[in-house]
Each structure stands twice: as structure tokens, then as C-alpha cells.
mmCIF file of C-alpha atoms in Angstrom:
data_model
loop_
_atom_site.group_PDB
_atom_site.id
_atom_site.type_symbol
_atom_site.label_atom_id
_atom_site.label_comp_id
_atom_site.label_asym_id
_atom_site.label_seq_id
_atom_site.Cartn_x
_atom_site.Cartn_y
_atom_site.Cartn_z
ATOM 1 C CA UNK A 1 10.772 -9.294 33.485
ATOM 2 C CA UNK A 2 11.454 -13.358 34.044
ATOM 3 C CA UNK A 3 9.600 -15.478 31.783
ATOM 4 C CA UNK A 4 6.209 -15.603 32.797
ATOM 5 C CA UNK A 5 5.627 -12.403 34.725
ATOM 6 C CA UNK A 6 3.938 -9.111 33.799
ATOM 7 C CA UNK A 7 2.071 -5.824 34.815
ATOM 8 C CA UNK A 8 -0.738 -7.281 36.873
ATOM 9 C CA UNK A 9 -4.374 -6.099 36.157
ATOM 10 C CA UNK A 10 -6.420 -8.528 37.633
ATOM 11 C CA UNK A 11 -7.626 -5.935 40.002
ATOM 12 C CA UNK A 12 -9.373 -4.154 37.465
ATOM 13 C CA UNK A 13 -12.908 -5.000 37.505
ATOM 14 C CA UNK A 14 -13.846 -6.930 33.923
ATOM 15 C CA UNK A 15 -17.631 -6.696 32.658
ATOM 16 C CA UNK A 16 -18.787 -10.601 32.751
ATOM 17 C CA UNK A 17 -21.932 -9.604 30.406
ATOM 18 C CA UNK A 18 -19.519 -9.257 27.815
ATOM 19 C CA UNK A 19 -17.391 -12.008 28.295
ATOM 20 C CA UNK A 20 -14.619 -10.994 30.665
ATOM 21 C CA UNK A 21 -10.933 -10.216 30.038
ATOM 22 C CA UNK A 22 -9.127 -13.119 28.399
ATOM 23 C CA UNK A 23 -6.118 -12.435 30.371
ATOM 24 C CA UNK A 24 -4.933 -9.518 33.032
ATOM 25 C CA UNK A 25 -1.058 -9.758 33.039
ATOM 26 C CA UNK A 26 0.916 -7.975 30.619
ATOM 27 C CA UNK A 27 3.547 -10.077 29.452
ATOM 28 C CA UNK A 28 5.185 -8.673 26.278
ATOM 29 C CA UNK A 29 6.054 -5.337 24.972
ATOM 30 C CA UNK A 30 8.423 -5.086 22.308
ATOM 31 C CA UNK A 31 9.911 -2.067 19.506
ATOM 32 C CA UNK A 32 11.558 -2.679 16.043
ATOM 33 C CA UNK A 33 12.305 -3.167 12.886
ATOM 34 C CA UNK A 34 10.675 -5.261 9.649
ATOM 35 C CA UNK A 35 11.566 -5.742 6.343
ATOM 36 C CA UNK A 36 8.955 -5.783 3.855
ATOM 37 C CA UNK A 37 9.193 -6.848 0.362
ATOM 38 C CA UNK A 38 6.709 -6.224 -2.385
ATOM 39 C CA UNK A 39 5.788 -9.665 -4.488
ATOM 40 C CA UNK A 40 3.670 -12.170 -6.366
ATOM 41 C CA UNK A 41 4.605 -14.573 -3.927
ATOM 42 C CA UNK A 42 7.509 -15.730 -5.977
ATOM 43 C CA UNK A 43 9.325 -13.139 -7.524
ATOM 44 C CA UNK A 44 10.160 -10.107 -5.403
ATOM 45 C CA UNK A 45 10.328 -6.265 -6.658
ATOM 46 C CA UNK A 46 13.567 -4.556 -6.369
ATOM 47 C CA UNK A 47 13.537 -2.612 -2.697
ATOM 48 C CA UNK A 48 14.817 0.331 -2.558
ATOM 49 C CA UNK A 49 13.418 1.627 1.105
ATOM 50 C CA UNK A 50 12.163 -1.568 2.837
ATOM 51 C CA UNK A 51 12.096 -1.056 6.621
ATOM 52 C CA UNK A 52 9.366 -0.272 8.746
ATOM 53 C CA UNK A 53 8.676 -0.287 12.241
ATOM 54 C CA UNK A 54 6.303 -2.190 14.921
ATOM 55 C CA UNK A 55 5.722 -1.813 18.745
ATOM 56 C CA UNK A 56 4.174 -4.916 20.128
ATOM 57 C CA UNK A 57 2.152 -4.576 23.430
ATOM 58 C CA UNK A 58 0.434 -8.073 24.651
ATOM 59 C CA UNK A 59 -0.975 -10.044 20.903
ATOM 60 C CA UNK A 60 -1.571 -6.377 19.416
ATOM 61 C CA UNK A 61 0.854 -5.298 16.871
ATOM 62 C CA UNK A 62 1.120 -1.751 15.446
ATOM 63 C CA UNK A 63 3.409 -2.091 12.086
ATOM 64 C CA UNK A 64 4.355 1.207 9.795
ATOM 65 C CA UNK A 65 6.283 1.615 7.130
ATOM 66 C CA UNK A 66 7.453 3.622 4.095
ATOM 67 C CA UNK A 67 7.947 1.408 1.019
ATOM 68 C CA UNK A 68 9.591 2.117 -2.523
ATOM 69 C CA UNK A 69 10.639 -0.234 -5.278
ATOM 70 C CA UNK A 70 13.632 0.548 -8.012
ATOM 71 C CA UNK A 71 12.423 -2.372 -10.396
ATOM 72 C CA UNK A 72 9.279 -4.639 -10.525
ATOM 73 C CA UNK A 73 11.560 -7.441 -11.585
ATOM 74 C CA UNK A 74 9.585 -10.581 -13.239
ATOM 75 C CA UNK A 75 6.812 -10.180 -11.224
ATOM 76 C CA UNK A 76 3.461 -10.697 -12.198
ATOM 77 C CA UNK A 77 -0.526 -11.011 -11.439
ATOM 78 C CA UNK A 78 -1.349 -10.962 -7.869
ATOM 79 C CA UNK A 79 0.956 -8.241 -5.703
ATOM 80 C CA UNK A 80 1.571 -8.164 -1.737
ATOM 81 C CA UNK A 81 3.962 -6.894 0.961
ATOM 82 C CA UNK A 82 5.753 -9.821 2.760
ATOM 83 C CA UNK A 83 7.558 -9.403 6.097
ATOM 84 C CA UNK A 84 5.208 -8.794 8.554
ATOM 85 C CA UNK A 85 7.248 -9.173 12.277
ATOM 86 C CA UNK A 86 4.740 -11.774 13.715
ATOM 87 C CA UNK A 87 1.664 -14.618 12.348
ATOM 88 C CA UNK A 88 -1.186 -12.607 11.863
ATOM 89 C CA UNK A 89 -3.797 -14.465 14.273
ATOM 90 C CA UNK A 90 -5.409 -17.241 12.498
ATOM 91 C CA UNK A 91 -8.834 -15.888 13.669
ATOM 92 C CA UNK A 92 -11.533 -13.883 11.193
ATOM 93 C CA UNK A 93 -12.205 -11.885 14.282
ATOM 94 C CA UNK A 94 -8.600 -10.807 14.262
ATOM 95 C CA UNK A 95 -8.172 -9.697 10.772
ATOM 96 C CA UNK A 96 -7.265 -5.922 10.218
ATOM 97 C CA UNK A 97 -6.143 -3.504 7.112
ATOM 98 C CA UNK A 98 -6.354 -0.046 5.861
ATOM 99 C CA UNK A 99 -6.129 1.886 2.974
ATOM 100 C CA UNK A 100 -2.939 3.397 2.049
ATOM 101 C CA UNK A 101 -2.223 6.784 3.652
ATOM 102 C CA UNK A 102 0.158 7.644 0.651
ATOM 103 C CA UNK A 103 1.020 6.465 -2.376
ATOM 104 C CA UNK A 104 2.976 7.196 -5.808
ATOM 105 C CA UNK A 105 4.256 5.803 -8.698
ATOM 106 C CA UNK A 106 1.287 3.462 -8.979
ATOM 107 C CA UNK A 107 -0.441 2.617 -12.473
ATOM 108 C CA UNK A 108 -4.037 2.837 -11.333
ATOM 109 C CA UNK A 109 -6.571 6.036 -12.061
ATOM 110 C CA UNK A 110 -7.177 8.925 -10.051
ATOM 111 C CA UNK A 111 -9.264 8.052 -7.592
ATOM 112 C CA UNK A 112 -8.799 4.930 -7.248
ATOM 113 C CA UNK A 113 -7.445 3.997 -3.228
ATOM 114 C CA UNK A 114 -5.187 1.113 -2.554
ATOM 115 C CA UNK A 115 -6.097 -1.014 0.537
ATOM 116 C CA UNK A 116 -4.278 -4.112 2.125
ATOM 117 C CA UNK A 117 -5.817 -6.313 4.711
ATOM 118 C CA UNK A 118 -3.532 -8.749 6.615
ATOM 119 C CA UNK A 119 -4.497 -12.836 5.708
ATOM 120 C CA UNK A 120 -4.895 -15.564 8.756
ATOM 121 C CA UNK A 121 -1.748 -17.156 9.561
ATOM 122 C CA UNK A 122 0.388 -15.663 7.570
ATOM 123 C CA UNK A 123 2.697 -12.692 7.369
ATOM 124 C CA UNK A 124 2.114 -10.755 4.635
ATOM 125 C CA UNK A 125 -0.824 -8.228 3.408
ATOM 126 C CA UNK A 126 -3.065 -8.537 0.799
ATOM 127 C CA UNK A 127 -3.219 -5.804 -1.828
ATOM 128 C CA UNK A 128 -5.924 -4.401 -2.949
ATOM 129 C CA UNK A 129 -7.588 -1.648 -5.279
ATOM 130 C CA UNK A 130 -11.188 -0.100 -5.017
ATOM 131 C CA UNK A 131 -11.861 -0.494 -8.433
ATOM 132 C CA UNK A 132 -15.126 -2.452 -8.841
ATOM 133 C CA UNK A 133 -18.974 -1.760 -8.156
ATOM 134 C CA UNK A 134 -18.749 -4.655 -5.712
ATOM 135 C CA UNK A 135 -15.898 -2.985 -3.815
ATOM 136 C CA UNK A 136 -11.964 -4.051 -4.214
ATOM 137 C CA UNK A 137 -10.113 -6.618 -6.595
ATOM 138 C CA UNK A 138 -6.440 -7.472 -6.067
ATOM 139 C CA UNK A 139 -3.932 -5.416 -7.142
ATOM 140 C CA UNK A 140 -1.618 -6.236 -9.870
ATOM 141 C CA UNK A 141 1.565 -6.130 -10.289
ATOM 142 C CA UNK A 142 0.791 -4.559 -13.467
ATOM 143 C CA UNK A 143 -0.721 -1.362 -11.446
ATOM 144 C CA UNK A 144 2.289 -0.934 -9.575
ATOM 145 C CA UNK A 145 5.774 0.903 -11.374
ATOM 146 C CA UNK A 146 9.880 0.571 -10.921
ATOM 147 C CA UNK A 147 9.505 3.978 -8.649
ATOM 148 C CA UNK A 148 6.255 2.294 -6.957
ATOM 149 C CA UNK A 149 5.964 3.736 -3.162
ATOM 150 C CA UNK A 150 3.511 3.365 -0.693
ATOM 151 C CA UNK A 151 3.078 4.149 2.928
ATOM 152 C CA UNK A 152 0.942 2.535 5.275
ATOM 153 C CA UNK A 153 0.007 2.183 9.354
ATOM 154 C CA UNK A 154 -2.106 0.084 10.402
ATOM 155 C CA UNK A 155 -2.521 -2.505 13.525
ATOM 156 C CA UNK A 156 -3.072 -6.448 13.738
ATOM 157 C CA UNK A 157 -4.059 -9.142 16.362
ATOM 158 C CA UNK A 158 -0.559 -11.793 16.421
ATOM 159 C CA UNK A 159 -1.281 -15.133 16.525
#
């Protein structure tokens, strides 16, 4: 499509109690790949399966992935996967996250669930672990192994 065009839905009826659409034309869809890279925000872990995919329709991205390190390298305190394909929307009413739908090699105790939420204007997710009474702290990269591996689905609002 030329720049600026798009599937037109404007005559689809849009319920003004609730605010309205806040636009009607389709302009982007888009498939592919991302890297991700697990890290303190400084050192990165050794990657040993890294890519994961996205399909972006409109501002709504759907990212997946299956991630595995080979070595946690120097990194320390604080952990979270970089890479995300577009700016997470730098709007609390955009933020999204999950909890992972798989993981292994992970130093935390049964039961325990690892979560990741993405972070305003940025492009990376926030690790987490449910390991409190008041709900999650962040996970360490002390809690995470050489052989770490996670896998994780989720969608996001792109800034």
C-alpha cells in the first residue's frame, strides 16, 4: 500500500459513549524476526537460541520467543530480555506482560513463576519472580543458570 493508505473502516459504526475509535484505517501490518538478549543492562548472557518472532497489526505487537543462555557471563543483580522489535508505548495504559509459559534451568524454588512486564519507552522486559507476600521482586541474575531457558508470548501497545 503507498504511504499513507490502509483498509478503510470508517464505515463501521464506533460507540461515542465510550470514546470512539482513535483511528479507522489500517495502515501497518508487518511479520518477523527479533533478537533478544538476556542482561543486567550492561553485561549480556551468552545466547545460545535468541530469535523470536512478532506480527505487527496497526500499534499492537504480538512478540514470542524461545530463549536459552550457554553462560551468564559477568552479569549481575537486576536481569531482563532486551530486543524488543518496536518502543513499547510510553503510556501506563499501554503496558502489558505475562508470566512465563515455560521455563528451565532457573535457580528459583518450585513454585515459584517468573513474570516480565514490558517498561514505557523502552524495548526490553522487566523480569520478575513471584516470590514475596506483596507479590513479585526482580529477578536476579543470580536465579537464572548457564543452561537458563525461558519461553514466553505475550502482546504490547508500540509507541
Amino acid at each position: 500500500m503507498a504511504d499513507g493508505k490502509g483498509i478503510d473502516f470508517s464505515a463501521m459504526t464506533s460507540p461515542a459513549d465510550s470514546g470512539g475509535m482513535a483511528a479507522e484505517t489500517l495502515k501497518d501490518y508487518e511479520e518477523g524476526t527479533w533478537a533478544a538478549v538476556v542482561s543486567d543492562g550492561t553485561n549480556n548472557m551468552t545466547m545460545s537460541n535468541y530469535t523470536g518472532y512478532y506480527t505487527k497489526v496497526g500499534n499492537l505487537v504480538h512478540v514470542s520467543g524461545y530463549f536459552t543462555t550457554t553462560s551468564i557471563g559477568s552479569a549481575s543483580g537486576n536481569i531482563r530480555i532486551y530486543g524488543l522489535p518496536f518502543t513499547v508505548a510510553n503510556n501506563i495504559a499501554a503496558l502489558s506482560g505475562g508470566c512465563a509459559a515455560w521455563g528451565s534451568g532457573l535457580d528459583i524454588p518450585a513454585g515459584q513463576v517468573v513474570s516480565y512486564r514490558g517498561i514505557e519507552n523502552s524495548t526490553y522486559l522487566r523480569l520478575q519472580v513471584w516470590d514475596v507476600t506483596t507479590g513479585v521482586s526482580d529477578m536476579q541474575a543470580s536465579e537464572w543458570t548457564a543452561d537458563g531457558k525461558i519461553m514466553l508470548g505475550f502482546s504490547y501497545r508500540a509507541a
